[in-house]
Short mmCIF file of C-alpha atoms in Angstrom, two decimals:
data_model
loop_
_atom_site.label_atom_id
_atom_site.label_comp_id
_atom_site.label_asym_id
_atom_site.label_seq_id
_atom_site.Cartn_x
_atom_site.Cartn_y
_atom_site.Cartn_z
CA MET A 1 -6.57 -36.51 34.20
CA ASP A 2 -9.81 -34.58 34.43
CA ALA A 3 -12.55 -35.69 36.81
CA SER A 4 -15.15 -36.41 34.14
CA ARG A 5 -12.80 -38.76 32.37
CA THR A 6 -12.06 -40.55 35.63
CA ARG A 7 -15.74 -41.05 36.34
CA ALA A 8 -16.37 -42.31 32.82
CA ARG A 9 -13.86 -45.07 33.37
CA ALA A 10 -15.51 -46.35 36.55
CA PRO A 11 -16.07 -50.14 36.33
CA ARG A 12 -19.56 -51.43 35.83
CA THR A 13 -19.56 -52.98 39.29
CA ALA A 14 -19.17 -49.51 40.72
CA VAL A 15 -22.29 -48.45 38.84
CA ARG A 16 -24.17 -51.35 40.34
CA ALA A 17 -22.87 -50.44 43.77
CA ALA A 18 -24.01 -46.87 43.27
CA ALA A 19 -27.45 -48.07 42.26
CA ALA A 20 -27.59 -50.23 45.35
CA LEU A 21 -26.51 -47.28 47.47
CA ALA A 22 -29.26 -45.14 45.96
CA CYS A 23 -31.76 -47.82 46.83
CA CYS A 24 -30.45 -47.95 50.38
CA ALA A 25 -30.76 -44.19 50.66
CA ALA A 26 -34.34 -44.34 49.48
CA LEU A 27 -35.10 -47.05 52.00
CA ALA A 28 -33.44 -45.11 54.80
CA ALA A 29 -35.64 -42.14 53.93
CA GLY A 30 -38.77 -44.20 54.51
CA CYS A 31 -39.67 -44.78 50.87
CA THR A 32 -40.20 -48.47 51.34
CA VAL A 33 -43.10 -50.38 49.86
CA PRO A 34 -44.13 -53.93 50.82
CA ALA A 35 -43.42 -56.78 48.46
CA ALA A 36 -46.13 -57.50 45.91
CA PRO A 37 -48.22 -60.59 46.50
CA ALA A 38 -47.48 -63.68 44.43
CA GLY A 39 -48.25 -63.03 40.79
CA ARG A 40 -46.10 -61.35 38.23
CA ASP A 41 -48.37 -58.45 37.43
CA ALA A 42 -49.74 -57.73 40.89
CA PRO A 43 -49.40 -53.99 41.66
CA ALA A 44 -47.43 -52.83 44.68
CA THR A 45 -49.44 -50.97 47.30
CA ALA A 46 -48.13 -48.49 49.83
CA PRO A 47 -49.20 -48.57 53.44
CA ALA A 48 -52.22 -46.44 54.22
CA GLY A 49 -51.30 -42.79 54.65
CA THR A 50 -47.87 -43.03 53.01
CA LEU A 51 -48.82 -41.20 49.81
CA ALA A 52 -50.84 -38.59 51.68
CA ALA A 53 -47.93 -37.88 54.03
CA LEU A 54 -45.65 -36.53 51.29
CA PRO A 55 -47.98 -33.75 50.06
CA MET A 56 -48.70 -32.90 53.69
CA ALA A 57 -44.98 -32.48 54.43
CA ALA A 58 -44.52 -30.36 51.29
CA GLY A 59 -47.55 -28.32 52.25
CA ASP A 60 -46.17 -27.75 55.74
CA LEU A 61 -42.86 -26.51 54.33
CA GLN A 62 -44.65 -24.26 51.86
CA SER A 63 -46.76 -22.81 54.64
CA GLN A 64 -43.62 -22.19 56.68
CA TYR A 65 -41.99 -20.38 53.75
CA GLN A 66 -45.05 -18.22 53.27
CA ARG A 67 -45.29 -17.40 56.98
CA VAL A 68 -41.63 -16.33 57.14
CA ILE A 69 -41.94 -14.24 53.96
CA LYS A 70 -45.05 -12.52 55.32
CA GLU A 71 -43.25 -11.75 58.58
CA VAL A 72 -39.87 -10.61 57.29
CA LEU A 73 -40.29 -9.19 53.79
CA PRO A 74 -41.90 -5.95 55.09
CA SER A 75 -38.60 -5.31 56.91
CA VAL A 76 -36.52 -5.48 53.71
CA VAL A 77 -36.24 -2.27 51.67
CA GLN A 78 -34.86 -1.16 48.33
CA ILE A 79 -32.13 1.50 48.42
CA GLN A 80 -31.53 3.69 45.40
CA ALA A 81 -28.38 5.80 45.17
CA SER A 82 -27.72 8.13 42.25
CA ARG A 83 -26.51 5.27 40.04
CA ASP A 84 -26.49 2.08 42.10
CA LEU A 85 -29.29 0.07 43.63
CA GLY A 86 -29.27 -2.36 46.53
CA SER A 87 -31.22 -3.61 49.51
CA GLY A 88 -31.38 -2.91 53.22
CA VAL A 89 -32.94 -4.24 56.42
CA VAL A 90 -34.94 -2.12 58.87
CA TYR A 91 -32.89 -2.17 62.07
CA ASP A 92 -35.15 -0.37 64.54
CA GLY A 93 -38.33 1.65 64.85
CA ASN A 94 -36.45 4.95 64.55
CA GLY A 95 -35.83 4.58 60.84
CA HIS A 96 -32.33 3.10 60.94
CA ILE A 97 -31.58 0.72 58.08
CA VAL A 98 -28.52 -1.51 57.87
CA THR A 99 -26.99 -2.31 54.49
CA ASN A 100 -23.62 -2.90 52.82
CA ALA A 101 -21.02 -0.15 52.59
CA HIS A 102 -20.61 -0.91 48.89
CA VAL A 103 -24.33 -0.18 48.39
CA VAL A 104 -24.03 3.37 49.74
CA GLY A 105 -20.57 4.00 48.26
CA SER A 106 -19.49 7.59 48.80
CA GLU A 107 -23.01 9.04 48.70
CA LYS A 108 -24.85 10.72 51.55
CA THR A 109 -28.53 10.71 50.50
CA PHE A 110 -30.75 7.94 49.15
CA GLN A 111 -34.23 7.01 48.00
CA VAL A 112 -35.72 4.12 50.00
CA THR A 113 -38.79 2.12 49.05
CA THR A 114 -40.41 0.23 51.91
CA ALA A 115 -43.07 -2.45 51.80
CA SER A 116 -45.70 -0.06 53.16
CA ASN A 117 -44.89 2.93 50.93
CA GLU A 118 -45.13 2.95 47.16
CA GLU A 119 -43.51 6.35 46.97
CA PRO A 120 -39.79 6.42 47.79
CA LEU A 121 -38.72 8.00 51.07
CA THR A 122 -35.54 10.01 51.53
CA ALA A 123 -32.78 8.77 53.79
CA SER A 124 -29.37 10.04 54.90
CA LEU A 125 -26.13 8.25 55.67
CA VAL A 126 -25.35 7.81 59.35
CA TYR A 127 -21.99 6.08 58.94
CA SER A 128 -20.25 3.71 56.55
CA TYR A 129 -17.68 1.14 57.70
CA PRO A 130 -16.02 -0.27 54.56
CA GLU A 131 -13.63 -2.46 56.58
CA GLN A 132 -16.57 -4.75 57.36
CA ASP A 133 -18.66 -3.68 54.33
CA LEU A 134 -21.49 -2.44 56.54
CA ALA A 135 -23.30 0.89 56.71
CA VAL A 136 -26.33 2.42 58.42
CA ILE A 137 -28.66 4.99 56.85
CA ARG A 138 -31.68 6.65 58.45
CA LEU A 139 -35.03 7.61 57.00
CA ASP A 140 -35.69 11.33 57.19
CA ARG A 141 -39.30 10.53 58.02
CA VAL A 142 -40.39 7.32 59.72
CA PRO A 143 -43.57 6.03 58.04
CA ASP A 144 -46.40 4.33 59.86
CA GLY A 145 -46.08 0.58 59.98
CA LEU A 146 -42.28 0.48 59.66
CA LYS A 147 -41.34 -2.98 60.94
CA PRO A 148 -37.86 -3.75 62.30
CA ALA A 149 -36.43 -7.17 61.52
CA VAL A 150 -35.47 -9.65 64.23
CA PHE A 151 -31.77 -10.53 64.15
CA GLY A 152 -30.91 -14.07 65.22
CA ASN A 153 -27.89 -15.66 66.84
CA SER A 154 -25.48 -16.51 64.05
CA GLU A 155 -23.48 -18.71 66.45
CA LYS A 156 -26.33 -21.22 66.23
CA VAL A 157 -26.41 -21.36 62.44
CA GLU A 158 -25.79 -24.89 61.16
CA VAL A 159 -24.87 -26.32 57.79
CA GLY A 160 -27.97 -27.69 56.08
CA GLN A 161 -30.39 -25.12 57.51
CA ILE A 162 -32.96 -23.90 55.02
CA VAL A 163 -32.65 -20.17 54.40
CA LEU A 164 -34.38 -17.50 52.32
CA ALA A 165 -32.58 -14.56 50.69
CA MET A 166 -34.72 -11.43 50.44
CA GLY A 167 -33.90 -8.26 48.55
CA SER A 168 -34.04 -6.48 45.21
CA PRO A 169 -31.96 -8.50 42.74
CA LEU A 170 -31.57 -6.63 39.45
CA GLY A 171 -34.04 -4.05 40.76
CA LEU A 172 -36.83 -6.58 41.28
CA SER A 173 -37.98 -5.45 44.70
CA SER A 174 -39.33 -7.84 47.35
CA SER A 175 -37.83 -10.90 45.68
CA VAL A 176 -37.18 -14.14 47.57
CA THR A 177 -34.87 -17.06 46.75
CA GLN A 178 -34.29 -20.17 48.81
CA GLY A 179 -31.38 -22.44 49.58
CA ILE A 180 -29.44 -23.86 52.49
CA VAL A 181 -26.50 -22.88 54.64
CA SER A 182 -23.65 -24.51 52.76
CA ALA A 183 -20.85 -23.67 55.22
CA THR A 184 -20.01 -21.34 58.10
CA GLY A 185 -16.86 -19.59 59.22
CA ARG A 186 -15.71 -18.59 55.74
CA THR A 187 -13.11 -15.82 55.40
CA VAL A 188 -13.73 -14.01 52.12
CA SER A 189 -11.88 -11.11 50.47
CA GLU A 190 -13.91 -8.66 48.45
CA GLY A 191 -12.53 -7.01 45.35
CA SER A 192 -11.88 -3.28 45.34
CA THR A 193 -13.02 -2.77 41.75
CA GLU A 194 -16.56 -2.16 40.46
CA GLY A 195 -17.65 -0.53 43.71
CA GLY A 196 -16.21 -3.17 46.06
CA THR A 197 -14.67 -2.08 49.37
CA GLY A 198 -11.69 -4.46 49.28
CA ALA A 199 -12.68 -5.75 52.72
CA THR A 200 -11.60 -9.12 54.09
CA ILE A 201 -14.48 -10.46 56.19
CA ALA A 202 -14.27 -13.39 58.60
CA ASN A 203 -16.94 -15.88 59.71
CA MET A 204 -19.19 -15.36 56.71
CA VAL A 205 -22.15 -17.65 56.12
CA GLN A 206 -21.99 -19.47 52.78
CA THR A 207 -25.34 -20.17 51.16
CA SER A 208 -26.74 -21.78 48.04
CA ALA A 209 -29.58 -19.21 47.91
CA ALA A 210 -29.14 -17.09 44.79
CA ILE A 211 -27.40 -13.77 45.47
CA ASN A 212 -27.51 -11.44 42.48
CA PRO A 213 -26.64 -7.77 41.97
CA GLY A 214 -29.14 -5.78 44.02
CA ASN A 215 -29.40 -8.47 46.74
CA SER A 216 -26.52 -6.85 48.60
CA GLY A 217 -27.60 -5.46 51.95
CA GLY A 218 -30.78 -7.55 52.09
CA ALA A 219 -31.67 -10.35 54.49
CA LEU A 220 -30.68 -14.00 54.78
CA VAL A 221 -33.44 -15.46 56.92
CA ASP A 222 -33.99 -18.78 58.69
CA LEU A 223 -37.33 -20.53 59.01
CA ALA A 224 -37.83 -19.02 62.46
CA GLY A 225 -38.14 -15.65 60.72
CA GLN A 226 -34.83 -14.32 62.05
CA VAL A 227 -32.15 -12.56 60.02
CA ILE A 228 -28.98 -14.64 60.30
CA GLY A 229 -26.91 -12.63 57.83
CA ILE A 230 -26.67 -9.80 55.32
CA PRO A 231 -26.10 -11.12 51.75
CA THR A 232 -22.98 -9.40 50.47
CA LEU A 233 -20.99 -11.36 47.90
CA ALA A 234 -21.31 -14.02 45.24
CA ALA A 235 -18.28 -16.15 44.39
CA ALA A 236 -16.64 -15.38 41.06
CA ASP A 237 -15.65 -18.25 38.78
CA PRO A 238 -12.54 -17.55 36.65
CA GLY A 239 -13.68 -20.34 34.34
CA LEU A 240 -16.80 -18.31 33.57
CA GLY A 241 -14.87 -15.16 32.78
CA GLY A 242 -15.13 -13.91 36.35
CA SER A 243 -18.93 -14.00 36.43
CA ALA A 244 -20.80 -15.23 39.50
CA ALA A 245 -20.54 -18.92 40.31
CA PRO A 246 -24.07 -20.33 40.72
CA GLY A 247 -25.06 -21.41 44.21
CA ILE A 248 -22.13 -19.87 46.12
CA GLY A 249 -22.97 -16.70 47.99
CA PHE A 250 -21.78 -15.19 51.25
CA ALA A 251 -23.52 -13.24 54.00
CA ILE A 252 -22.08 -11.22 56.90
CA PRO A 253 -23.22 -12.99 60.09
CA ALA A 254 -25.93 -11.34 62.18
CA SER A 255 -23.69 -11.15 65.26
CA MET A 256 -21.20 -8.94 63.41
CA VAL A 257 -24.03 -6.88 61.91
CA ARG A 258 -25.39 -6.16 65.39
CA THR A 259 -21.93 -5.36 66.79
CA ILE A 260 -21.25 -2.76 64.10
CA ALA A 261 -24.78 -1.37 63.65
CA ASP A 262 -25.32 -0.90 67.41
CA GLN A 263 -22.19 1.25 67.63
CA ILE A 264 -23.18 3.32 64.61
CA VAL A 265 -26.73 3.88 65.92
CA ARG A 266 -25.59 4.80 69.44
CA GLN A 267 -22.35 6.66 68.77
CA GLY A 268 -22.48 7.62 65.12
CA LYS A 269 -19.35 5.63 64.28
CA VAL A 270 -17.50 2.40 64.96
CA VAL A 271 -15.36 2.69 68.09
CA ASP A 272 -14.64 -1.01 68.70
CA SER A 273 -14.20 -2.97 65.48
CA GLY A 274 -13.06 -6.25 67.03
CA ARG A 275 -10.73 -6.60 64.03
CA ALA A 276 -7.06 -7.38 64.57
CA ALA A 277 -4.28 -5.32 62.99
CA LEU A 278 -0.50 -5.20 62.75
CA ASP A 279 -0.60 -1.41 62.45
CA ILE A 280 1.40 -1.26 59.24
CA THR A 281 0.96 -0.13 55.69
CA GLY A 282 2.36 -2.58 53.19
CA ARG A 283 2.36 -3.88 49.66
CA THR A 284 2.65 -7.29 48.06
CA PHE A 285 6.30 -8.13 47.40
CA VAL A 286 7.28 -10.20 44.34
CA ASP A 287 10.50 -12.08 43.58
CA ASP A 288 12.59 -11.89 40.42
CA ARG A 289 10.09 -14.21 38.70
CA TYR A 290 7.21 -11.88 39.61
CA ARG A 291 5.77 -14.38 42.09
CA PRO A 292 4.21 -12.94 45.27
CA VAL A 293 6.34 -14.03 48.23
CA GLY A 294 5.37 -11.73 51.09
CA VAL A 295 4.25 -8.31 52.25
CA ALA A 296 6.79 -5.49 52.25
CA VAL A 297 6.39 -3.15 55.21
CA VAL A 298 6.11 0.42 53.93
CA SER A 299 5.49 2.13 57.26
CA VAL A 300 4.68 1.24 60.87
CA ARG A 301 2.42 3.17 63.20
CA ALA A 302 4.20 4.66 66.17
CA GLY A 303 3.44 2.58 69.26
CA GLY A 304 1.52 0.02 67.21
CA ALA A 305 1.73 -3.76 67.24
CA ALA A 306 4.42 -4.03 64.57
CA GLU A 307 6.68 -1.37 66.08
CA ARG A 308 6.43 -2.96 69.54
CA ALA A 309 7.46 -6.28 67.96
CA GLY A 310 10.50 -4.67 66.35
CA LEU A 311 9.35 -4.57 62.72
CA ARG A 312 10.44 -1.65 60.57
CA PRO A 313 10.01 -0.42 56.98
CA GLY A 314 11.73 -2.66 54.47
CA ASP A 315 10.99 -5.92 56.31
CA ILE A 316 9.21 -8.62 54.27
CA ILE A 317 6.48 -10.40 56.26
CA THR A 318 6.24 -14.07 55.24
CA GLY A 319 4.11 -15.53 58.03
CA VAL A 320 1.66 -14.75 60.83
CA GLY A 321 1.33 -17.58 63.32
CA ASP A 322 1.24 -20.76 61.27
CA GLN A 323 -0.23 -19.00 58.22
CA PRO A 324 2.12 -18.31 55.29
CA ILE A 325 1.86 -14.76 53.96
CA THR A 326 2.45 -14.09 50.26
CA THR A 327 0.13 -11.15 49.48
CA MET A 328 -1.73 -8.32 51.17
CA THR A 329 -4.88 -10.41 50.81
CA SER A 330 -3.38 -13.38 52.64
CA LEU A 331 -2.20 -11.04 55.40
CA ALA A 332 -5.69 -9.57 55.71
CA GLU A 333 -7.19 -13.06 55.88
CA ALA A 334 -4.74 -14.15 58.58
CA LEU A 335 -5.54 -11.06 60.66
CA ALA A 336 -9.29 -11.51 60.12
CA ALA A 337 -9.06 -14.80 62.02
CA GLY A 338 -7.43 -13.06 65.01
CA LYS A 339 -8.64 -10.74 67.74
CA PRO A 340 -7.15 -7.53 69.12
CA GLY A 341 -4.89 -8.29 72.09
CA ARG A 342 -4.19 -11.85 70.98
CA ARG A 343 -0.53 -12.93 71.05
CA THR A 344 0.88 -14.62 67.95
CA SER A 345 4.11 -14.52 65.97
CA VAL A 346 5.32 -12.76 62.84
CA THR A 347 7.95 -14.23 60.54
CA TYR A 348 9.81 -11.79 58.31
CA LEU A 349 12.93 -11.32 56.22
CA ARG A 350 15.44 -8.56 56.92
CA ASP A 351 18.58 -8.26 54.82
CA GLY A 352 18.02 -11.82 53.60
CA ALA A 353 17.85 -13.33 57.11
CA GLU A 354 14.62 -14.85 58.43
CA LYS A 355 13.41 -13.89 61.90
CA THR A 356 10.36 -14.77 63.97
CA VAL A 357 9.17 -12.50 66.79
CA PRO A 358 6.18 -12.56 69.15
CA VAL A 359 3.56 -9.85 68.62
CA THR A 360 0.41 -8.70 70.37
CA LEU A 361 -2.16 -7.78 67.74
CA GLY A 362 -3.58 -4.28 67.67
CA GLU A 363 -7.02 -3.13 66.52
CA GLN A 364 -8.13 -1.60 63.24
#
């Protein structure tokens, strides 16, 4: 039975209860008014200051939005590759800009439009790290007034926080949308088609702020004016033909952005990913009904985590820890939740027999 039909059949008493609940919610929010004096047509009057308080609160929030936009938007840039367009965030005063790996793709040079320069500036790729869908480019010439963004502590992000997404959706530079943090700690797999990196990214921030093509690589900002994430993905709805699902977007948390970008800026590459690995190559294995039932090990790296645990080519991995494994994506998601050096277990099939062995995770 579909949900809409179930709701339509709700008894009338439930409707009354819902109405009463709505009234209670309004009362709890301070929207009470005193009872009217005796007399059927006597108007209700609100306590002095009640009506004035609402516009004041709205005005305060509007002022806060405007202050944050004024502070942060100059740190958000538009990045133009030969065919694709995206956004980026000024990382430091030396011209480094952090963005998504899928924004830069395989290209090495870019045109960057900053808030203080109408004419595009040239920039070059420093390093791209598709495994986390992050990249750093650097301006060939640092213009006057270039303003680095302030990156916040994503560990303190809470559901319900108001956030602003800043970037260049559909090529509309310096655009801002607003929403809230809808959830934290999401593990999301990115498609490998249409320019995607195929990355599986842990601890993403889910937001209701609109994230459209061109927003990628921009800034998700809290009302303290700090970047708490890099907008990267919008959820796809199969019911809408695979198009973006409204109000469900994901951002890479600021803590991960700093971890990766700092290494790229200082060393020119990522030397410590913090991402767990089994050190295998594999493929999704299907049964005789073409249902995915595990990951077939194609090869193991010499001295890697899988080899030390006794896995070998031909084994079918069906579980990591307490997580069932049916596809390469589910394996990537299970590993994304782990850390290098962590001990867990791997369940696999060999010659039809199931085995479980302890394993110490490696690093990508």
